[in-house]
Amino acid sequence: MSAQRRFALVLVGGIVLSLSGMFLGWWWVTFATGVVIGLALPRTWTALAAGAISGLVAWSEPLIEANAQFGLGPTSLSIAAIMGANGAALIPIALTVVVGGLLGLTGSWLGAAIRGVAISRPSSRAVEKLGDQRLEVKDPVLTQR
Amino acid sequence: MRIVNLVAAVVVSAALLYVAFFGAGPLPALGPAFNPETGAWTMGADAASYGTQTLHLNGLQKPAKVVLEANGTGHITAATDHDLFLATGYVHAKFRLFQMDLLRRQGEGRLSEVVGRDALDSDRFELQLGLLRTAQKEWEQLPNDNPLRVAIVAYAEGVNDRIDEAKRTHQLPAMFTLLGYEPRPWTPIDSLIVKGDMTQTLNFTDTPLVMALLDKSLGPDLTSEWFPVLPPNSQSPYDPGPYSPRTDVGKIAPMRAVSDGEASAEASLYDRLRALPPGLIATGGASNNWAVARSRSASGGSLMAGDPHLHLTLPAIWFQLTMDSPSYHVAGVTIPGAPAVVIGHNQHISWSLTDAQNQQTFFYQEKEDKAHPNQYFWNGSWKQYTTVSYDIPVLGASPDHLTVKLSVHGPIISERGLTTSVWWAGNIPSQDFEVLLGLDRASNYQEFRDALRGWFSPTHNFVYADDQGNIGLISAGYYPQVAPGCEPWLPMPGTGEDDVTGTIPYDQIPQVYNPPDGIVWSANQRQVAADYPYYIGTALNFFDPGYRANEILRFLNDKLQNGGKLTAADMMALQTDTRDYLAGDMVPFLIRAFAGQTLTGNDKAAYDALSNWDYRMDKGSAAASIWWIFWQSYLSATFDPWWSSHKVKVDRTEGGNSNPLNDMLGQDLEAWTSRDPTNPVFTLVGSAQNADDVMRAAFHTAVVSLTSRLGSDPKKWTWGRIHTREVDNLAQISGLSYGPLPDSGDRFTPLAAPDFPSSHGPSWRMVVDWGAKSFSGIYPGGQSENPASRWYSNGVTTWWNGKYAPMLDFDHAASSPGAAVWSLQG
């Protein structure tokens, strides 16, 4: 499976998983999904991007849908007022998307970090220098040993 | 390096998850709050969910229907009474669940559980006072087959149907999500608590404590003179007598002197009560109602108008509803949490209410002795206090333990210095909902009056009009009596001699039915004349100064002159009348005080403005500002020197010059100005010798003040620049409030608008014309507590402009443009 395809699959799966969790009130699934993404994608930066995007999309999609159905304006203005930001309708929207993105990003960071440590546990100094790129493609760590 | 990376990721993740799960500082728990599927955003979906639909409610016996007019007004029709109440509970909870939860939490002392220690004082006080204990007793006293029991059980079922549905569909009101809790199931006791909240707000007073502090500082003689039992000014009692004689009436005794120890203890308790959140202590009341008999009405049927004045909030205290079932055909306003129409009409009668203001709160100083720990001396022997313990859950802290001691008089609410208990009529178990349901069903005055026999507290002036042209007014409730020689206006000894001995017999409480002049009216004024043979409270016990009642009477009599007839339009005009009766009474004296004097500059311009004024507190009127500032200045000039020289510890101007104390002093000042201008009260003011001297000085001070505040051009001193009105968000979120905006009226006008800004006033206006069979009503709010809903504040503008909406019956509502129909299935 190509890296791009794997990335796309993981991303779409992450979004679906995250959305499903949120529908049940399990917002933390976005974070958990991020962790899984971090574990599943071998390149750290790719994992971080996928985690963040999955969180952003998953937390944006319901807003877009709600806006199409009945308009988000009054709701957003109300939440802004509750936050003490009268009239600033964009703030709750931005905050929501940022929270989703951060949950996905942080989760994927944690996942990637765990993966990095887990995989490097039997490592030598030389192996560490190889970095994530070599680890990802052919599992060169094991090959070299 | 990877370990460092992992540690960093763990730390950042932990921090983010903590904030997302629990919030931080002012931030709510971000995860649940902003989850677009189930968090605060769902208020949008809720606001869009009011359309025609079929709903399934557990417990419904037969299909029922709810119609929601385009403006949100609700109409329920059910095949059984049980289903009517169940559907009412569901509809209330659908639109007002968070408000209902707040109301029950306030009365049950459970606010701290969701907002933390900030609410602990309120919770401790409520549990001491005992709304919860009273509600529990009321519930225990209800027989199983009592119709009220059936009603409030069904009502609770309906509320719980909605709670379950909201949880299942993640549609709980956003405030639950933001505060991070879910409502527990509704119980019948919760409904009884909501009733208790209203009783407390309208009726629990600290007046005897105020009187004790005044007595201590001003002395008993001045206090007796300035704060008498009977009002010093001219008022318009609606029940002028003649009265049935009472043989055991006692002469009002001269006031005793309060000791240092008493004063210290009362000051401590007074400070504690004053520090409580607004609404827990009744500090004033203002409502209007009146009725016009068929003989005085242009339509040939009786007329009735009512506008209860309360704190104006979004969501409002009222929810407008029509309720139809085999036993009920009633329309009007309900209180979310309660299953009855409180003010409204049915097919034959209409009614509204104002607060009667009589004394229902008495303080007792319990006699204790170290040799008798945990006991008090009463009726010749030592008695053990009863104790009740509570653990108040507190958000973010361990539960707060509270032990409440109870004497025969009631709960001990202070043990600082002296042990003070409180006897409050609101603590007497009473089935007020049963009374309200009786009113909802009544078809004539006899049934109406009989139903009110069971009404104890708060005492209300219930106005009545029916489809046969009859009118009436009865001030139903308890009027506690103590033995002759006792001083109920002060804290009394708790040893037994001063105990409440009973109440005025129902047949002798203030009431009129079809009076010869064809009109009845009440506006919180003292209902009876000076020769009424029972004590009902002092003039300080927050009876209104009488200006609104006088103005209502003046307006009605003006219209009726020369055989004139009144119309529903007149009723509406009177409800928004801005004429200040006190100004009409006092300004001529002020004008006269300047006779022969030469005025210049702004003093002259202000004088001219007042000379040509119609006494209307319109927002565009400069004279209105000049009058109001003058009157406050006149009060200050007269009384501040006394307050200062006698070190009076009660704030005369607490609440922005709108409190019972200032109102009482205003009555004195009005009476002295017109009838006793050389009263010694004026001699403490500089070199002044009489009222005219003080008025002239106060007028100049007012002009200087206005010039400084509003500029040098008196024409621009319009009332609306000083006086604004707002409708507060119930959760005190300013961005969700309405206003403040300039508005007309003041504390004394029928269009009541006390305070600056004013957030108190006509909370519901209703006008009934039985001749034309027309019913109109409006309240300053909307049916939904959801700020994203089109029904959050849609009634405010209509109300603000003095307009009304027709109160439709179910069939007309169902066919009205934009109506939605909910089919309820079991």
PDB file of C-alpha atoms in Angstrom, chain A residues 19 21-28 31 44 58-63 65 70-72 74-79 81-84 86 89 92-93 95-96 99 102-104 106-107 109-110 112-117 119-120 127-128 130-132 135, chain B residues 1-14 16-22 27-48 168-170 174-175 178 733-736 786-790 792:
ATOM      1  CA  LEU A  19     -17.566  11.841  14.135  1.00  0.00           C
ATOM      2  CA  GLY A  21     -17.718   9.288  18.873  1.00  0.00           C
ATOM      3  CA  MET A  22     -18.911  12.858  18.953  1.00  0.00           C
ATOM      4  CA  PHE A  23     -22.396  11.821  17.954  1.00  0.00           C
ATOM      5  CA  LEU A  24     -22.485   9.667  21.084  1.00  0.00           C
ATOM      6  CA  GLY A  25     -21.150  12.519  23.167  1.00  0.00           C
ATOM      7  CA  TRP A  26     -17.699  10.903  23.259  1.00  0.00           C
ATOM      8  CA  TRP A  27     -15.745  13.914  22.092  1.00  0.00           C
ATOM      9  CA  TRP A  28     -12.522  12.363  23.415  1.00  0.00           C
ATOM     10  CA  PHE A  31      -8.052  12.416  20.735  1.00  0.00           C
ATOM     11  CA  THR A  44       5.800  11.744  12.465  1.00  0.00           C
ATOM     12  CA  ALA A  58     -14.637  16.020  12.234  1.00  0.00           C
ATOM     13  CA  TRP A  59     -15.423  19.075  14.350  1.00  0.00           C
ATOM     14  CA  SER A  60     -16.196  21.284  11.353  1.00  0.00           C
ATOM     15  CA  GLU A  61     -18.479  18.978   9.436  1.00  0.00           C
ATOM     16  CA  PRO A  62     -21.408  19.105  11.911  1.00  0.00           C
ATOM     17  CA  LEU A  63     -21.181  22.879  11.957  1.00  0.00           C
ATOM     18  CA  GLU A  65     -24.228  20.698   8.134  1.00  0.00           C
ATOM     19  CA  PHE A  70     -30.931  26.104   9.966  1.00  0.00           C
ATOM     20  CA  GLY A  71     -28.095  28.613   9.986  1.00  0.00           C
ATOM     21  CA  LEU A  72     -25.468  28.897  12.671  1.00  0.00           C
ATOM     22  CA  PRO A  74     -28.104  32.815  16.247  1.00  0.00           C
ATOM     23  CA  THR A  75     -26.416  29.847  17.927  1.00  0.00           C
ATOM     24  CA  SER A  76     -22.946  31.195  17.392  1.00  0.00           C
ATOM     25  CA  LEU A  77     -23.944  34.641  18.604  1.00  0.00           C
ATOM     26  CA  SER A  78     -25.534  33.084  21.684  1.00  0.00           C
ATOM     27  CA  ILE A  79     -22.440  31.065  22.531  1.00  0.00           C
ATOM     28  CA  ALA A  81     -22.523  36.089  24.354  1.00  0.00           C
ATOM     29  CA  ILE A  82     -22.211  33.355  26.970  1.00  0.00           C
ATOM     30  CA  MET A  83     -18.441  33.563  26.522  1.00  0.00           C
ATOM     31  CA  GLY A  84     -18.575  37.318  27.043  1.00  0.00           C
ATOM     32  CA  ASN A  86     -20.894  39.804  22.371  1.00  0.00           C
ATOM     33  CA  ALA A  89     -20.003  35.025  16.132  1.00  0.00           C
ATOM     34  CA  PRO A  92     -17.156  30.038  18.960  1.00  0.00           C
ATOM     35  CA  ILE A  93     -16.800  28.583  15.484  1.00  0.00           C
ATOM     36  CA  LEU A  95     -12.754  27.808  19.030  1.00  0.00           C
ATOM     37  CA  THR A  96     -14.694  24.664  18.169  1.00  0.00           C
ATOM     38  CA  VAL A  99     -10.433  22.350  19.915  1.00  0.00           C
ATOM     39  CA  LEU A 102      -5.859  20.295  18.854  1.00  0.00           C
ATOM     40  CA  LEU A 103      -7.390  17.084  20.123  1.00  0.00           C
ATOM     41  CA  GLY A 104      -6.495  15.307  16.877  1.00  0.00           C
ATOM     42  CA  THR A 106      -2.137  16.140  20.291  1.00  0.00           C
ATOM     43  CA  GLY A 107      -3.458  12.620  20.059  1.00  0.00           C
ATOM     44  CA  TRP A 109       1.643  13.435  18.546  1.00  0.00           C
ATOM     45  CA  LEU A 110       1.258  11.155  21.522  1.00  0.00           C
ATOM     46  CA  ALA A 112       3.742   8.985  17.157  1.00  0.00           C
ATOM     47  CA  ALA A 113       5.861   9.512  20.243  1.00  0.00           C
ATOM     48  CA  ILE A 114       4.775   6.150  21.674  1.00  0.00           C
ATOM     49  CA  ARG A 115       5.508   4.492  18.408  1.00  0.00           C
ATOM     50  CA  GLY A 116       8.896   6.120  18.226  1.00  0.00           C
ATOM     51  CA  VAL A 117       9.863   4.898  21.667  1.00  0.00           C
ATOM     52  CA  ILE A 119      10.170   0.854  17.967  1.00  0.00           C
ATOM     53  CA  SER A 120      13.483   2.236  19.155  1.00  0.00           C
ATOM     54  CA  VAL A 127      20.009   3.144  14.576  1.00  0.00           C
ATOM     55  CA  GLU A 128      18.684   6.212  16.264  1.00  0.00           C
ATOM     56  CA  LEU A 130      18.567   6.667  10.911  1.00  0.00           C
ATOM     57  CA  GLY A 131      15.456   8.512  11.919  1.00  0.00           C
ATOM     58  CA  ASP A 132      11.838   7.999  11.147  1.00  0.00           C
ATOM     59  CA  LEU A 135      12.052   3.197   9.805  1.00  0.00           C
TER      60      LEU A 135
ATOM     61  CA  MET B   1      15.388  12.417  22.542  1.00  0.00           C
ATOM     62  CA  ARG B   2      12.435  10.163  21.840  1.00  0.00           C
ATOM     63  CA  ILE B   3      11.783   9.822  25.528  1.00  0.00           C
ATOM     64  CA  VAL B   4      11.805  13.578  25.847  1.00  0.00           C
ATOM     65  CA  ASN B   5       9.419  13.772  22.923  1.00  0.00           C
ATOM     66  CA  LEU B   6       7.147  11.208  24.568  1.00  0.00           C
ATOM     67  CA  VAL B   7       7.219  13.002  27.893  1.00  0.00           C
ATOM     68  CA  ALA B   8       6.392  16.276  26.175  1.00  0.00           C
ATOM     69  CA  ALA B   9       3.533  14.642  24.276  1.00  0.00           C
ATOM     70  CA  VAL B  10       2.177  13.104  27.482  1.00  0.00           C
ATOM     71  CA  VAL B  11       2.362  16.409  29.350  1.00  0.00           C
ATOM     72  CA  VAL B  12       0.703  18.408  26.586  1.00  0.00           C
ATOM     73  CA  SER B  13      -1.928  15.714  26.085  1.00  0.00           C
ATOM     74  CA  ALA B  14      -2.657  15.607  29.784  1.00  0.00           C
ATOM     75  CA  LEU B  16      -5.293  19.507  26.926  1.00  0.00           C
ATOM     76  CA  LEU B  17      -7.411  16.621  28.124  1.00  0.00           C
ATOM     77  CA  TYR B  18      -7.701  18.170  31.557  1.00  0.00           C
ATOM     78  CA  VAL B  19      -9.021  21.411  30.129  1.00  0.00           C
ATOM     79  CA  ALA B  20     -11.230  19.479  27.738  1.00  0.00           C
ATOM     80  CA  PHE B  21     -12.654  17.295  30.483  1.00  0.00           C
ATOM     81  CA  PHE B  22     -12.811  19.709  33.397  1.00  0.00           C
ATOM     82  CA  LEU B  27     -13.330  28.112  30.610  1.00  0.00           C
ATOM     83  CA  PRO B  28     -15.946  25.363  30.683  1.00  0.00           C
ATOM     84  CA  ALA B  29     -15.000  21.787  29.936  1.00  0.00           C
ATOM     85  CA  LEU B  30     -14.090  22.393  26.301  1.00  0.00           C
ATOM     86  CA  GLY B  31     -14.755  18.892  25.039  1.00  0.00           C
ATOM     87  CA  PRO B  32     -18.384  18.452  25.996  1.00  0.00           C
ATOM     88  CA  ALA B  33     -19.133  22.176  25.703  1.00  0.00           C
ATOM     89  CA  PHE B  34     -17.973  22.568  22.126  1.00  0.00           C
ATOM     90  CA  ASN B  35     -18.720  19.106  20.803  1.00  0.00           C
ATOM     91  CA  PRO B  36     -20.721  20.173  17.746  1.00  0.00           C
ATOM     92  CA  GLU B  37     -22.960  17.115  17.959  1.00  0.00           C
ATOM     93  CA  THR B  38     -23.927  17.240  21.631  1.00  0.00           C
ATOM     94  CA  GLY B  39     -22.523  20.439  23.145  1.00  0.00           C
ATOM     95  CA  ALA B  40     -23.678  24.028  23.234  1.00  0.00           C
ATOM     96  CA  TRP B  41     -24.150  24.001  19.485  1.00  0.00           C
ATOM     97  CA  THR B  42     -27.231  21.853  19.865  1.00  0.00           C
ATOM     98  CA  MET B  43     -29.226  24.915  20.835  1.00  0.00           C
ATOM     99  CA  GLY B  44     -29.436  25.518  17.086  1.00  0.00           C
ATOM    100  CA  ALA B  45     -30.982  22.103  16.510  1.00  0.00           C
ATOM    101  CA  ASP B  46     -33.302  22.635  19.460  1.00  0.00           C
ATOM    102  CA  ALA B  47     -34.445  25.968  18.077  1.00  0.00           C
ATOM    103  CA  ALA B  48     -35.235  24.253  14.794  1.00  0.00           C
ATOM    104  CA  ARG B 168     -31.269  10.456  24.632  1.00  0.00           C
ATOM    105  CA  THR B 169     -31.051  12.922  21.777  1.00  0.00           C
ATOM    106  CA  HIS B 170     -28.330  15.068  23.328  1.00  0.00           C
ATOM    107  CA  ALA B 174     -26.752  24.349  26.566  1.00  0.00           C
ATOM    108  CA  MET B 175     -26.363  25.694  30.093  1.00  0.00           C
ATOM    109  CA  LEU B 178     -21.580  24.459  29.947  1.00  0.00           C
ATOM    110  CA  ILE B 733     -25.194  36.907  30.982  1.00  0.00           C
ATOM    111  CA  SER B 734     -25.298  40.507  29.821  1.00  0.00           C
ATOM    112  CA  GLY B 735     -24.973  39.625  26.149  1.00  0.00           C
ATOM    113  CA  LEU B 736     -28.204  37.658  26.380  1.00  0.00           C
ATOM    114  CA  ASN B 786     -32.891  28.943  24.300  1.00  0.00           C
ATOM    115  CA  PRO B 787     -31.186  32.176  23.215  1.00  0.00           C
ATOM    116  CA  ALA B 788     -30.797  30.830  19.688  1.00  0.00           C
ATOM    117  CA  SER B 789     -34.552  30.365  19.416  1.00  0.00           C
ATOM    118  CA  ARG B 790     -36.816  32.824  17.622  1.00  0.00           C
ATOM    119  CA  TYR B 792     -36.303  33.724  23.176  1.00  0.00           C
TER     120      TYR B 792
END
